[in-house]
PDB file of C-alpha atoms in Angstrom:
ATOM      1  CA  UNK A  10      -4.958   1.201  24.803  1.00 66.00           C
ATOM      2  CA  UNK A  11      -3.794   1.583  21.221  1.00 74.00           C
ATOM      3  CA  UNK A  12      -4.127   4.805  19.472  1.00 81.00           C
ATOM      4  CA  UNK A  13      -5.998   5.694  16.375  1.00 86.00           C
ATOM      5  CA  UNK A  14      -3.182   5.518  14.169  1.00 80.00           C
ATOM      6  CA  UNK A  15      -2.243   2.079  15.486  1.00 80.00           C
ATOM      7  CA  UNK A  16      -5.728   0.961  14.973  1.00 85.00           C
ATOM      8  CA  UNK A  17      -5.493   2.496  11.501  1.00 85.00           C
ATOM      9  CA  UNK A  18      -2.473   0.882  10.776  1.00 82.00           C
ATOM     10  CA  UNK A  19      -3.774  -2.599  11.850  1.00 84.00           C
ATOM     11  CA  UNK A  20      -6.803  -2.381   9.498  1.00 86.00           C
ATOM     12  CA  UNK A  21      -4.780  -1.452   6.485  1.00 84.00           C
ATOM     13  CA  UNK A  22      -2.251  -4.220   7.360  1.00 84.00           C
ATOM     14  CA  UNK A  23      -4.994  -6.606   7.172  1.00 87.00           C
ATOM     15  CA  UNK A  24      -6.097  -4.919   3.745  1.00 86.00           C
ATOM     16  CA  UNK A  25      -2.659  -5.605   2.253  1.00 86.00           C
ATOM     17  CA  UNK A  26      -3.055  -9.293   1.001  1.00 88.00           C
ATOM     18  CA  UNK A  27      -6.203  -8.104  -0.870  1.00 90.00           C
ATOM     19  CA  UNK A  28      -4.158  -5.293  -2.237  1.00 87.00           C
ATOM     20  CA  UNK A  29      -1.604  -7.657  -3.569  1.00 88.00           C
ATOM     21  CA  UNK A  30      -4.474  -9.878  -4.735  1.00 89.00           C
ATOM     22  CA  UNK A  31      -6.012  -7.164  -6.701  1.00 87.00           C
ATOM     23  CA  UNK A  32      -2.911  -6.236  -8.230  1.00 88.00           C
ATOM     24  CA  UNK A  33      -2.020  -9.562  -9.281  1.00 86.00           C
ATOM     25  CA  UNK A  34      -5.361  -9.722 -10.935  1.00 86.00           C
ATOM     26  CA  UNK A  35      -5.166  -6.357 -12.723  1.00 82.00           C
ATOM     27  CA  UNK A  36      -1.881  -7.449 -14.177  1.00 80.00           C
ATOM     28  CA  UNK A  37      -2.922 -10.822 -15.129  1.00 75.00           C
ATOM     29  CA  UNK A  38      -6.064  -9.458 -17.765  1.00 70.00           C
ATOM     30  CA  UNK A  39      -3.931 -10.902 -20.430  1.00 61.00           C
ATOM     31  CA  UNK A  40      -2.992  -9.073 -23.525  1.00 61.00           C
ATOM     32  CA  UNK A  41      -5.883  -6.726 -24.726  1.00 59.00           C
ATOM     33  CA  UNK A  42      -5.016  -6.776 -28.378  1.00 57.00           C
ATOM     34  CA  UNK A  43      -6.115 -10.132 -28.424  1.00 58.00           C
ATOM     35  CA  UNK A  44      -9.954  -9.180 -28.075  1.00 59.00           C
ATOM     36  CA  UNK A  45      -9.720  -5.902 -30.114  1.00 61.00           C
ATOM     37  CA  UNK A  46     -10.771  -6.383 -33.652  1.00 65.00           C
ATOM     38  CA  UNK A  47      -8.106  -5.888 -36.469  1.00 68.00           C
ATOM     39  CA  UNK A  48      -7.308  -2.523 -37.639  1.00 70.00           C
ATOM     40  CA  UNK A  49      -9.177  -2.022 -40.805  1.00 74.00           C
ATOM     41  CA  UNK A  50      -8.068   0.783 -43.569  1.00 76.00           C
ATOM     42  CA  UNK A  51     -11.618   1.993 -43.766  1.00 78.00           C
ATOM     43  CA  UNK A  52     -11.994   2.562 -39.963  1.00 81.00           C
ATOM     44  CA  UNK A  53     -13.294   5.932 -38.670  1.00 87.00           C
ATOM     45  CA  UNK A  54     -11.009   8.063 -36.406  1.00 86.00           C
ATOM     46  CA  UNK A  55     -13.393   7.156 -33.664  1.00 88.00           C
ATOM     47  CA  UNK A  56     -12.621   3.591 -34.159  1.00 84.00           C
ATOM     48  CA  UNK A  57      -9.186   4.211 -34.312  1.00 83.00           C
ATOM     49  CA  UNK A  58      -9.207   6.340 -30.780  1.00 85.00           C
ATOM     50  CA  UNK A  59     -11.366   3.721 -29.138  1.00 84.00           C
ATOM     51  CA  UNK A  60      -9.076   0.975 -30.314  1.00 82.00           C
ATOM     52  CA  UNK A  61      -5.926   3.026 -28.899  1.00 82.00           C
ATOM     53  CA  UNK A  62      -7.776   3.497 -25.707  1.00 83.00           C
ATOM     54  CA  UNK A  63      -8.821  -0.225 -25.318  1.00 81.00           C
ATOM     55  CA  UNK A  64      -5.208  -1.854 -26.168  1.00 82.00           C
ATOM     56  CA  UNK A  65      -2.882   1.127 -24.911  1.00 82.00           C
ATOM     57  CA  UNK A  66      -4.459   3.671 -22.219  1.00 84.00           C
ATOM     58  CA  UNK A  67      -6.375   1.077 -20.080  1.00 84.00           C
ATOM     59  CA  UNK A  68      -3.915  -1.526 -19.613  1.00 84.00           C
ATOM     60  CA  UNK A  69      -1.325   1.341 -18.999  1.00 86.00           C
ATOM     61  CA  UNK A  70      -3.921   2.455 -16.249  1.00 87.00           C
ATOM     62  CA  UNK A  71      -4.411  -1.148 -14.917  1.00 87.00           C
ATOM     63  CA  UNK A  72      -0.576  -1.283 -14.371  1.00 89.00           C
ATOM     64  CA  UNK A  73       0.056   1.708 -12.615  1.00 90.00           C
ATOM     65  CA  UNK A  74      -3.368   1.103 -10.130  1.00 90.00           C
ATOM     66  CA  UNK A  75      -1.885  -2.267  -9.664  1.00 90.00           C
ATOM     67  CA  UNK A  76       1.618  -1.141  -8.870  1.00 91.00           C
ATOM     68  CA  UNK A  77      -0.158   1.655  -6.480  1.00 91.00           C
ATOM     69  CA  UNK A  78      -1.690  -1.095  -4.528  1.00 89.00           C
ATOM     70  CA  UNK A  79       1.359  -3.162  -4.245  1.00 90.00           C
ATOM     71  CA  UNK A  80       3.308   0.290  -2.896  1.00 91.00           C
ATOM     72  CA  UNK A  81       0.226   0.815  -0.337  1.00 88.00           C
ATOM     73  CA  UNK A  82       0.827  -2.424   0.802  1.00 87.00           C
ATOM     74  CA  UNK A  83       4.387  -1.999   1.240  1.00 89.00           C
ATOM     75  CA  UNK A  84       4.213   1.148   2.893  1.00 88.00           C
ATOM     76  CA  UNK A  85       1.798   0.156   5.581  1.00 86.00           C
ATOM     77  CA  UNK A  86       3.981  -2.690   6.477  1.00 86.00           C
ATOM     78  CA  UNK A  87       7.237  -0.272   6.862  1.00 89.00           C
ATOM     79  CA  UNK A  88       4.902   2.025   9.005  1.00 86.00           C
ATOM     80  CA  UNK A  89       3.467  -0.908  11.257  1.00 84.00           C
ATOM     81  CA  UNK A  90       7.395  -2.048  11.550  1.00 86.00           C
ATOM     82  CA  UNK A  91       8.783   1.226  12.288  1.00 87.00           C
ATOM     83  CA  UNK A  92       5.835   2.267  14.780  1.00 83.00           C
ATOM     84  CA  UNK A  93       6.465  -0.801  16.808  1.00 81.00           C
ATOM     85  CA  UNK A  94       9.977  -0.126  16.838  1.00 84.00           C
ATOM     86  CA  UNK A  95       9.665   3.338  17.756  1.00 85.00           C
ATOM     87  CA  UNK A  96       7.194   2.102  20.531  1.00 80.00           C
ATOM     88  CA  UNK A  97      10.001  -0.404  21.762  1.00 81.00           C
ATOM     89  CA  UNK A  98      12.570   2.031  22.061  1.00 83.00           C
ATOM     90  CA  UNK A  99      10.559   4.378  23.879  1.00 78.00           C
ATOM     91  CA  UNK A 100       9.380   1.784  26.258  1.00 80.00           C
ATOM     92  CA  UNK A 101      12.942   0.535  26.769  1.00 80.00           C
ATOM     93  CA  UNK A 102      14.144   4.145  27.215  1.00 77.00           C
ATOM     94  CA  UNK A 103      11.492   4.668  30.007  1.00 75.00           C
ATOM     95  CA  UNK A 104      11.859   1.398  32.160  1.00 77.00           C
ATOM     96  CA  UNK A 105      15.865   1.524  32.029  1.00 76.00           C
ATOM     97  CA  UNK A 106      15.541   5.421  33.439  1.00 70.00           C
ATOM     98  CA  UNK A 107      14.543   4.126  36.610  1.00 70.00           C
ATOM     99  CA  UNK A 108      13.015   6.690  39.088  1.00 67.00           C
ATOM    100  CA  UNK A 109      14.134  10.330  38.321  1.00 65.00           C
ATOM    101  CA  UNK A 110      13.309  11.680  41.989  1.00 68.00           C
ATOM    102  CA  UNK A 111      15.948  12.628  44.057  1.00 72.00           C
ATOM    103  CA  UNK A 112      16.828   9.941  46.213  1.00 71.00           C
ATOM    104  CA  UNK A 113      15.207  10.107  50.139  1.00 75.00           C
ATOM    105  CA  UNK A 114      17.105  10.142  53.095  1.00 73.00           C
ATOM    106  CA  UNK A 115      16.964   7.646  55.642  1.00 71.00           C
ATOM    107  CA  UNK A 116      15.800   9.785  58.402  1.00 62.00           C
ATOM    108  CA  UNK A 117      12.963  11.713  56.483  1.00 58.00           C
TER     109      UNK A 117
END
């Protein structure tokens, strides 16, 4: 019977391809400066700040989130592999240990 950790890792593993897809979509939005109006000398300070947020801050946040999605997907896959390897090693040790009870004498 699978443990809660195994079930959670399986569920996260099923999400890993979608995380990679989302990361690709976030990185593929293109250059935000193409949609921003050109800077004018008469722009108000709030317009300059808004343009900076649109062209610099938001793309940086999108890039960071996309990278985190990829990292989470990779970590889940590594955790699943390590969990499976440790479980296989434990099973091998248990089955190779044999019976740990003292041998019984033929007359008993």
